[in-house]
PDB file of C-alpha atoms in Angstrom:
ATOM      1  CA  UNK A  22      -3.976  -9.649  11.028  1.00 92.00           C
ATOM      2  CA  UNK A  23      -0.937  -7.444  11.138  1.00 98.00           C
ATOM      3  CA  UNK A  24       0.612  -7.211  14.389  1.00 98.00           C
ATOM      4  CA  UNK A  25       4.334  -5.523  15.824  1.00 98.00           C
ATOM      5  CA  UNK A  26       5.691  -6.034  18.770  1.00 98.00           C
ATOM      6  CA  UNK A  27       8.863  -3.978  20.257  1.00 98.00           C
ATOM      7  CA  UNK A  28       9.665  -2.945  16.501  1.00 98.00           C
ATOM      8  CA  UNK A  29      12.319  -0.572  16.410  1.00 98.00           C
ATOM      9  CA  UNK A  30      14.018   1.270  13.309  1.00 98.00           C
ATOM     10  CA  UNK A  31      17.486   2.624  13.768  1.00 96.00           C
ATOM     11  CA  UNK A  32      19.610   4.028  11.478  1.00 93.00           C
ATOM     12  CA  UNK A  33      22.791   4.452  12.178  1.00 90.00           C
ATOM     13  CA  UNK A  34      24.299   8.376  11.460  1.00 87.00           C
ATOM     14  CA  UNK A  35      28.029  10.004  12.272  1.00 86.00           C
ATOM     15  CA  UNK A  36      26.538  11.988  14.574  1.00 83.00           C
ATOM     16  CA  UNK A  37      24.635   9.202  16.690  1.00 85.00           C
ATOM     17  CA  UNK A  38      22.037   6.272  15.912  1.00 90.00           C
ATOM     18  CA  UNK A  39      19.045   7.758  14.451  1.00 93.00           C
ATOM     19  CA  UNK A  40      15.667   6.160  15.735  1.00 95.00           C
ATOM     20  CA  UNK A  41      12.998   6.455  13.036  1.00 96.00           C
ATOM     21  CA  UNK A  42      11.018   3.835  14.832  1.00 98.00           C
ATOM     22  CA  UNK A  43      11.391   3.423  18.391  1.00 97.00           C
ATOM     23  CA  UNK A  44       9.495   0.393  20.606  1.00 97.00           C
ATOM     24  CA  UNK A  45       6.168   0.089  18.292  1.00 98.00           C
ATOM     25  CA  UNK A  46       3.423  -2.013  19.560  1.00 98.00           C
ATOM     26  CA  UNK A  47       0.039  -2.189  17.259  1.00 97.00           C
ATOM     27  CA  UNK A  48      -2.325  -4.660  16.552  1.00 98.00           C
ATOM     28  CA  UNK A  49      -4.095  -3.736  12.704  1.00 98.00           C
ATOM     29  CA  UNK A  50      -7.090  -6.365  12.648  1.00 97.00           C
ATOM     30  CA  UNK A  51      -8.912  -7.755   9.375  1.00 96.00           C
ATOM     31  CA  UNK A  52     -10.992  -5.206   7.986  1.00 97.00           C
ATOM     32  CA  UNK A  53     -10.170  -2.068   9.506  1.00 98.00           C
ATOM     33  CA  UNK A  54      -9.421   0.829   7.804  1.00 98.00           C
ATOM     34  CA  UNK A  55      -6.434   2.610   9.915  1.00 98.00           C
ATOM     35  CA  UNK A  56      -5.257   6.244   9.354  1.00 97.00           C
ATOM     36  CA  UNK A  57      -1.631   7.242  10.649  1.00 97.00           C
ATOM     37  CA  UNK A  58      -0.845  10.662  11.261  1.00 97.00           C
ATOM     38  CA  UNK A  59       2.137  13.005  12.459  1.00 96.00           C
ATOM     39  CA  UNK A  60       4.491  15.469  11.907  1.00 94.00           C
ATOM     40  CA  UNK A  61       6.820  15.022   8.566  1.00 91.00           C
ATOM     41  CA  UNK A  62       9.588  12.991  10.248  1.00 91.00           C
ATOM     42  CA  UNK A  63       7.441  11.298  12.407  1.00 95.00           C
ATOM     43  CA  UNK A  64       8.409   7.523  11.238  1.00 96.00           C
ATOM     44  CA  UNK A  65       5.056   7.176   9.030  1.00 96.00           C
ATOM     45  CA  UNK A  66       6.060   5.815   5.632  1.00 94.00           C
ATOM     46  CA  UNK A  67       8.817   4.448   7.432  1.00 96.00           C
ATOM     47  CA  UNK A  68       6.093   2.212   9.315  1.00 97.00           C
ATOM     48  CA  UNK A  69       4.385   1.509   6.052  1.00 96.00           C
ATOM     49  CA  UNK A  70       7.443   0.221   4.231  1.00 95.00           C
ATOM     50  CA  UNK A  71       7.639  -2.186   7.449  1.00 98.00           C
ATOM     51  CA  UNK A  72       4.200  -3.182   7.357  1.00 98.00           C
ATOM     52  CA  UNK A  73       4.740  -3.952   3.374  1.00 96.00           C
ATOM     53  CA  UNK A  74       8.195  -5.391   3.574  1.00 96.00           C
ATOM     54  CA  UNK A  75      10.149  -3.014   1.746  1.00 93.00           C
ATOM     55  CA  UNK A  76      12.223  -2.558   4.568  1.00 94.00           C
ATOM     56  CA  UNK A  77      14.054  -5.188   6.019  1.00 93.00           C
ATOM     57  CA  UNK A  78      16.421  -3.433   8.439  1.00 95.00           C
ATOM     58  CA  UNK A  79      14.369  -3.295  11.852  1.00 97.00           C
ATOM     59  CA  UNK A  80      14.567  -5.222  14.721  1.00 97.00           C
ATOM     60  CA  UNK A  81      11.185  -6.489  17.000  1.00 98.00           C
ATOM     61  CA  UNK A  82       8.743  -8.849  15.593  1.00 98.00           C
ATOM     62  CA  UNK A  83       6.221  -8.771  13.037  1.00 98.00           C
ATOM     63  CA  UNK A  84       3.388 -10.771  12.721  1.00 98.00           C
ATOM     64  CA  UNK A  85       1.111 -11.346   9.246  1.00 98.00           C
ATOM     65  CA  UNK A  86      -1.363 -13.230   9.947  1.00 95.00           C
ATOM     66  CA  UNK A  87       0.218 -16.872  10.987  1.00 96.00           C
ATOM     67  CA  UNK A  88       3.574 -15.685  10.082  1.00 97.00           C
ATOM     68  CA  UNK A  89       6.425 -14.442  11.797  1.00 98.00           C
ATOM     69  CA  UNK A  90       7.734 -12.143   9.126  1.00 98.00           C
ATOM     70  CA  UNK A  91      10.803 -11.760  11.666  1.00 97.00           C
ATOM     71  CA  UNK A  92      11.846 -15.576  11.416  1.00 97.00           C
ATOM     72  CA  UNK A  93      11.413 -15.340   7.519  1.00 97.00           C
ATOM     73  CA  UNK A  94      14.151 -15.552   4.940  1.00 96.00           C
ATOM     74  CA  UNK A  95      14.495 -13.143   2.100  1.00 94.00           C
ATOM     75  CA  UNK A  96      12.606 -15.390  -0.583  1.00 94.00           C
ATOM     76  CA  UNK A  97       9.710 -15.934   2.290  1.00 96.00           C
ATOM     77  CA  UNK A  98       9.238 -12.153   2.812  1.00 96.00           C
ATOM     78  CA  UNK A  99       8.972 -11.556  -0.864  1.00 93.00           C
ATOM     79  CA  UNK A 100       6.573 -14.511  -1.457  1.00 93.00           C
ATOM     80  CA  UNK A 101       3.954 -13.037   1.227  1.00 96.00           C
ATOM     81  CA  UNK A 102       4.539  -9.740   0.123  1.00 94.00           C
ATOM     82  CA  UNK A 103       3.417 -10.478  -3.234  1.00 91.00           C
ATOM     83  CA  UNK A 104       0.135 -12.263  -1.758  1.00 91.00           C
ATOM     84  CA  UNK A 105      -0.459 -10.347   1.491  1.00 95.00           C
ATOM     85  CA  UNK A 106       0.037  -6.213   0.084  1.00 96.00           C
ATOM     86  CA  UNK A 107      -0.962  -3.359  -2.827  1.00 94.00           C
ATOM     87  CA  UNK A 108       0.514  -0.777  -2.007  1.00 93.00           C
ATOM     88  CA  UNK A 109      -0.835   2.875  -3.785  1.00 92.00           C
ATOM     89  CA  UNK A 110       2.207   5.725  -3.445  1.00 87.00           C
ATOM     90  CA  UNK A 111       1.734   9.446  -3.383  1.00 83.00           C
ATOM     91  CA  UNK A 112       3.948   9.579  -6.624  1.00 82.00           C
ATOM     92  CA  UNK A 113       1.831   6.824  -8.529  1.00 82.00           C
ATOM     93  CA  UNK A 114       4.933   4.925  -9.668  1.00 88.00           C
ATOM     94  CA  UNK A 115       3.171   3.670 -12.866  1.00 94.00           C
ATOM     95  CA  UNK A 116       5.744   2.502 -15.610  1.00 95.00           C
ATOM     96  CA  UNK A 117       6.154   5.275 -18.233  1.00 95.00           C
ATOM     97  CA  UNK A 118       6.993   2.742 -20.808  1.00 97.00           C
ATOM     98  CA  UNK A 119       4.007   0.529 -20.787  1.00 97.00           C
ATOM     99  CA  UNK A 120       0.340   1.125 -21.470  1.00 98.00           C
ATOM    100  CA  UNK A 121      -2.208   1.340 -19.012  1.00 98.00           C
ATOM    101  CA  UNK A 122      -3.206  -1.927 -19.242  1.00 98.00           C
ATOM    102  CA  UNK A 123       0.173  -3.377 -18.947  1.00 97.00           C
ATOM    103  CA  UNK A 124       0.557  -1.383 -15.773  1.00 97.00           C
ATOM    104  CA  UNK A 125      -2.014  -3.234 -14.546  1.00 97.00           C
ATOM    105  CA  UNK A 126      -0.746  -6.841 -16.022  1.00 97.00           C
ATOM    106  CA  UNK A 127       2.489  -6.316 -14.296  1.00 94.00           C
ATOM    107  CA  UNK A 128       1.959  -7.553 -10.349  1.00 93.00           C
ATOM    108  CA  UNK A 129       0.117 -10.718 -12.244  1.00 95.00           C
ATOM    109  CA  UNK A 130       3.034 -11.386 -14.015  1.00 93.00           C
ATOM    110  CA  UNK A 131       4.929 -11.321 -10.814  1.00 86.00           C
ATOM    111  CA  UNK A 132       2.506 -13.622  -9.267  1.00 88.00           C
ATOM    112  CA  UNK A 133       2.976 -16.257 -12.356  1.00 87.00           C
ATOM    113  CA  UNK A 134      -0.944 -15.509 -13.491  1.00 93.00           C
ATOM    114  CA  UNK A 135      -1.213 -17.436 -16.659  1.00 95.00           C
ATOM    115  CA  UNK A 136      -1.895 -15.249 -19.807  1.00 94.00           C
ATOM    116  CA  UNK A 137      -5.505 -16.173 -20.548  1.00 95.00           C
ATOM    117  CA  UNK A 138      -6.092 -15.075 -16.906  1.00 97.00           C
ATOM    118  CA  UNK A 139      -4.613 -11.941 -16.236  1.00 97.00           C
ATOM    119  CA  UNK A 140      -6.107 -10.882 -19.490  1.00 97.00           C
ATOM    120  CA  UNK A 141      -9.557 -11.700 -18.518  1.00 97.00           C
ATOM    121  CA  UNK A 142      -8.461 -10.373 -14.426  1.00 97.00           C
ATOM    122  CA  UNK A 143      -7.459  -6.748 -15.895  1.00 97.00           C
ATOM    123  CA  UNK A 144      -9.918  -6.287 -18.153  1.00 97.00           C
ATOM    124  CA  UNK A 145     -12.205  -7.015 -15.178  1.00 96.00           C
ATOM    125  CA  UNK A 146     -10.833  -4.185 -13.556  1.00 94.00           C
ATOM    126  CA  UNK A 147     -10.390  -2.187 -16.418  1.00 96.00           C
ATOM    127  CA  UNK A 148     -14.362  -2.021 -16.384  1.00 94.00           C
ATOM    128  CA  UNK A 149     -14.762  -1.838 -12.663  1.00 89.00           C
ATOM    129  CA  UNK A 150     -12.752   1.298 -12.569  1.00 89.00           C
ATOM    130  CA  UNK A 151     -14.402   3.174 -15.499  1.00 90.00           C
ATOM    131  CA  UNK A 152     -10.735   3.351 -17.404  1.00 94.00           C
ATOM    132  CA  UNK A 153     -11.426   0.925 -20.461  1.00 97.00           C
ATOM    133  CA  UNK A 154     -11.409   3.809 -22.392  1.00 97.00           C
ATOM    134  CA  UNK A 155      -7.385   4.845 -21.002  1.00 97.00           C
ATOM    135  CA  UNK A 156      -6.222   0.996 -21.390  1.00 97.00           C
ATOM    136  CA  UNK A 157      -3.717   1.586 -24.569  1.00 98.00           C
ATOM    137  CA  UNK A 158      -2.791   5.129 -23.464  1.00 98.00           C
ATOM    138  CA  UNK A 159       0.363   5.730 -21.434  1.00 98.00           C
ATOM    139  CA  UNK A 160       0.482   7.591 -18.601  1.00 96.00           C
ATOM    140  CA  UNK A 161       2.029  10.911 -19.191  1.00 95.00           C
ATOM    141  CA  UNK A 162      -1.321  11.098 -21.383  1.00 97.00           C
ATOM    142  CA  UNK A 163      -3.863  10.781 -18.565  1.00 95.00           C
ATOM    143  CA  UNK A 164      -4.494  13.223 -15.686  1.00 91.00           C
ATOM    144  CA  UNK A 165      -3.237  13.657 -12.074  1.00 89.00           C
ATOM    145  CA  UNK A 166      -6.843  11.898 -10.784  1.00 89.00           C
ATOM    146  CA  UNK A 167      -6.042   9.365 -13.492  1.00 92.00           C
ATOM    147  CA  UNK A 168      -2.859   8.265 -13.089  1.00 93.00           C
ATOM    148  CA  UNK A 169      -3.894   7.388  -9.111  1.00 90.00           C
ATOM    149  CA  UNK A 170      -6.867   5.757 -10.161  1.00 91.00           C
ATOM    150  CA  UNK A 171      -4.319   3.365 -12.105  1.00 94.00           C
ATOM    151  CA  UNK A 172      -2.531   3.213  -9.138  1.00 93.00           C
ATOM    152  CA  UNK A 173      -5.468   1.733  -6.718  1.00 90.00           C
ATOM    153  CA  UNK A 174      -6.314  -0.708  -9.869  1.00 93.00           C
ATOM    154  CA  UNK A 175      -2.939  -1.691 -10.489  1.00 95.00           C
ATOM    155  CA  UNK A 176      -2.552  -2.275  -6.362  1.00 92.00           C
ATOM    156  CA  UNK A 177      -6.079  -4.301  -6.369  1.00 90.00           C
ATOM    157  CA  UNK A 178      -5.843  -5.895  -9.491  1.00 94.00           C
ATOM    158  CA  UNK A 179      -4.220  -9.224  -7.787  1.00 93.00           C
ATOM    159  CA  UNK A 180      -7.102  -8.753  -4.631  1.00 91.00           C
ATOM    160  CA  UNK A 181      -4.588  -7.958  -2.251  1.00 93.00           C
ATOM    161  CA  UNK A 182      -6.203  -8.681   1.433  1.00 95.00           C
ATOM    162  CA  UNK A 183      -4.295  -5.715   2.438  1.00 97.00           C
ATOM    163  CA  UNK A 184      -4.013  -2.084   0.911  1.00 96.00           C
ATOM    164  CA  UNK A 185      -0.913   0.514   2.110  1.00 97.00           C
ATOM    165  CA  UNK A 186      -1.356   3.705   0.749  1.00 96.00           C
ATOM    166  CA  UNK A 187       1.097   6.556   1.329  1.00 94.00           C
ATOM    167  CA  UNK A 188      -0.295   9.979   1.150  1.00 90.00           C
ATOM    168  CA  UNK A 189      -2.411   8.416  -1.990  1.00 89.00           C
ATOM    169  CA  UNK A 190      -4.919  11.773  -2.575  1.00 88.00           C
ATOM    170  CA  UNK A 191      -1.127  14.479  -2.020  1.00 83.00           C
ATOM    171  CA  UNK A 192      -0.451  15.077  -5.377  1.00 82.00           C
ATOM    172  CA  UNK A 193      -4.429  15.718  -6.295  1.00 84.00           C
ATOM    173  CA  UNK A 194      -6.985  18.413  -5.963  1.00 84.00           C
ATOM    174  CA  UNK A 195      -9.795  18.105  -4.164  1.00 86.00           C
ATOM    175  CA  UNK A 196     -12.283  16.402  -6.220  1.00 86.00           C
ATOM    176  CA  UNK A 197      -9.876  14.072  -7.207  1.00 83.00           C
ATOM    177  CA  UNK A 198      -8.667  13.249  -3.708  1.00 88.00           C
ATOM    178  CA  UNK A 199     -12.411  12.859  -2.767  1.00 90.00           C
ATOM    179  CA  UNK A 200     -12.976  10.534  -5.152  1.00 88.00           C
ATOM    180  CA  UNK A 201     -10.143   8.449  -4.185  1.00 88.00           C
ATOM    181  CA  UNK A 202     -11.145   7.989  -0.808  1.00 93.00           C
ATOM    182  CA  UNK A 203     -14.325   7.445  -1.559  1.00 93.00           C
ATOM    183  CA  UNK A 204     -13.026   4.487  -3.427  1.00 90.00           C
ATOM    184  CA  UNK A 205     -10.997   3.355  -0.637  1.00 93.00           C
ATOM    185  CA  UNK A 206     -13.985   3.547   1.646  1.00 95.00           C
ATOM    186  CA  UNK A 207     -16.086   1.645  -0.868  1.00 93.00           C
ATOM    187  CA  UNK A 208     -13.241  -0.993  -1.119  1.00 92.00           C
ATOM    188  CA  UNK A 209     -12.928  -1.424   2.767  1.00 95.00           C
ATOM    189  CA  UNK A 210     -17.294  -1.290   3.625  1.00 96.00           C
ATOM    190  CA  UNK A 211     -17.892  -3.324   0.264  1.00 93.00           C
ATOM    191  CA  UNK A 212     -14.743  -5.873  -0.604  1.00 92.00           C
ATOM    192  CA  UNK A 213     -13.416  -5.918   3.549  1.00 94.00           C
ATOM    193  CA  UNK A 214      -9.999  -4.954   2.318  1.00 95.00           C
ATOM    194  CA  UNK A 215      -8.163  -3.903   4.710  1.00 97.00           C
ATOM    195  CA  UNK A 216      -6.220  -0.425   4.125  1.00 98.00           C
ATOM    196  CA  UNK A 217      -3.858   1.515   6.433  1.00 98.00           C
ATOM    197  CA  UNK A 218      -3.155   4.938   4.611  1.00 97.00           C
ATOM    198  CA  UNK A 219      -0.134   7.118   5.634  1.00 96.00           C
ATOM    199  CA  UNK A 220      -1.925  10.803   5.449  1.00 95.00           C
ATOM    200  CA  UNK A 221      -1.595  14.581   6.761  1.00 92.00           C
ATOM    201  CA  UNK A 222      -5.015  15.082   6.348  1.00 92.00           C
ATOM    202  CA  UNK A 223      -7.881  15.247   8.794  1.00 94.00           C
ATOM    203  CA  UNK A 224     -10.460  14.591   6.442  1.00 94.00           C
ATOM    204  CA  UNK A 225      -8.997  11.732   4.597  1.00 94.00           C
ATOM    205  CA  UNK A 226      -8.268  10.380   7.957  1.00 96.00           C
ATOM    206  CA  UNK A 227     -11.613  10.238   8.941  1.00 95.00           C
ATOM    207  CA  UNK A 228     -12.629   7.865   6.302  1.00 96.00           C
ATOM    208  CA  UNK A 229     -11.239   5.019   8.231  1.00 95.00           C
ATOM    209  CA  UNK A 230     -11.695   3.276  11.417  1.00 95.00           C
ATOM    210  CA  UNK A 231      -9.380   4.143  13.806  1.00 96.00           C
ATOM    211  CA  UNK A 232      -6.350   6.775  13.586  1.00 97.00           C
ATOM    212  CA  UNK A 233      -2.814   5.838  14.752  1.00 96.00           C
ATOM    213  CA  UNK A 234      -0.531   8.835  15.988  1.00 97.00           C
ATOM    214  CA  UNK A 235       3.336   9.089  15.775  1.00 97.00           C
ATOM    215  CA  UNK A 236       5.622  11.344  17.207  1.00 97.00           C
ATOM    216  CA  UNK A 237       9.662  11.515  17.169  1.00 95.00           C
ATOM    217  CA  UNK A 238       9.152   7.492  15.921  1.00 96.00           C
ATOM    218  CA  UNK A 239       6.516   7.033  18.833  1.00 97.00           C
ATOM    219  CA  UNK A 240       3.139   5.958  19.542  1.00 97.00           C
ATOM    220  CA  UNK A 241       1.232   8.432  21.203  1.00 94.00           C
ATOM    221  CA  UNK A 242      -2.432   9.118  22.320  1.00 65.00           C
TER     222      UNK A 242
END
């Protein structure tokens, strides 16, 4: 499903060329539930932001699916971002101006949903996610656990066949992290999304399938 092939990301410093990425090969099938891990500086998130197109300034192909992401134009790369990728961030990233349920209206409206439908589509997953109770609230009035469990809504609400999730349970305690993952694992066993998660941890890693290691920008083991 998502596949790299010689990918290399370089940035260029005073000092020397900096290689965040250097010769990635991986193969990420339909389904699976990867884990990467590594050291902080390792090239993780970098590899994420790849994988969901944020980043544009790497060299090597890419494959999604049938297409080349390497041979695509800007406009093509946004267009299958926006159907291919949710992508849940360690920081949340909600909008602080707009409700919970406009959060969750917004990567619809990018999508050109028509009104009647997102508003039928999010309160769908208002309900599914136990938050119809938070949906005119904002979110510097909900919780840690509850601003993330926006976050995973707001990055499934469009059903996304792929979820990226950078460090998604860091800024959480325990319970809370737990619960996220156990929604991720729910959402990869039950719904066959497939999620690759950026994490330090051992135990959220073993939630999924298969772990990928980087070192110094490198695959190893």
């Amino acid at each position: 499903m998502l596949r790299l092939h010689s990918v290399n990301r370089v940035y260029p410093l005073k000092g020397g060329p900096f290689f965040a990425l250097r010769n990635i090969s991986l193969e990420i099938k339909q389904g699976e539930f990867v884990s990467v891990m590594g050291p902080s500086g390792s090239g993780k998130s970098t590899l994420l932001h790849i994988l969901g197109m944020h980043d544009s300034g790497w060299d090597g192909e890419y494959w999604c699916g049938e297409d080349a992401v390497h041979k695509l134009n800007v406009k093509q790369r946004f267009e299958l971002h926006k159907r291919s990728f949710g992508f849940v961030f360690q920081s949340y990233h909600l909008l602080d101006d707009l409700t919970v349920y406009e959060n969750l209206e917004v990567p619809l409206t990018y999508r050109n949903v028509p009104k009647k439908e997102r508003e039928s589509i999010v309160c769908d997953t208002l309900d599914r996610f136990h938050i119809v109770g938070k949906r005119d609230l904002y979110p510097n009035q909900l919780s840690g656990g509850q601003q993330q469990l926006v976050g995973v809504a707001r990055a499934l609400v469009a059903k996304p066949p792929v979820i990226l999730a950078d460090e998604p349970t860091g800024n959480l305690h325990s319970d809370q992290g737990r619960e996220i993952m156990e929604l991720f694992k729910a959402l990869n066993t039950e719904d066959g999304v497939t999620i690759v998660q950026v994490t330090h941890s051992d135990a959220n890693a073993a939630y999924g399938s298969r772990v990928i290691r980087l070192a110094d920008g490198m695959l190893v083991g």
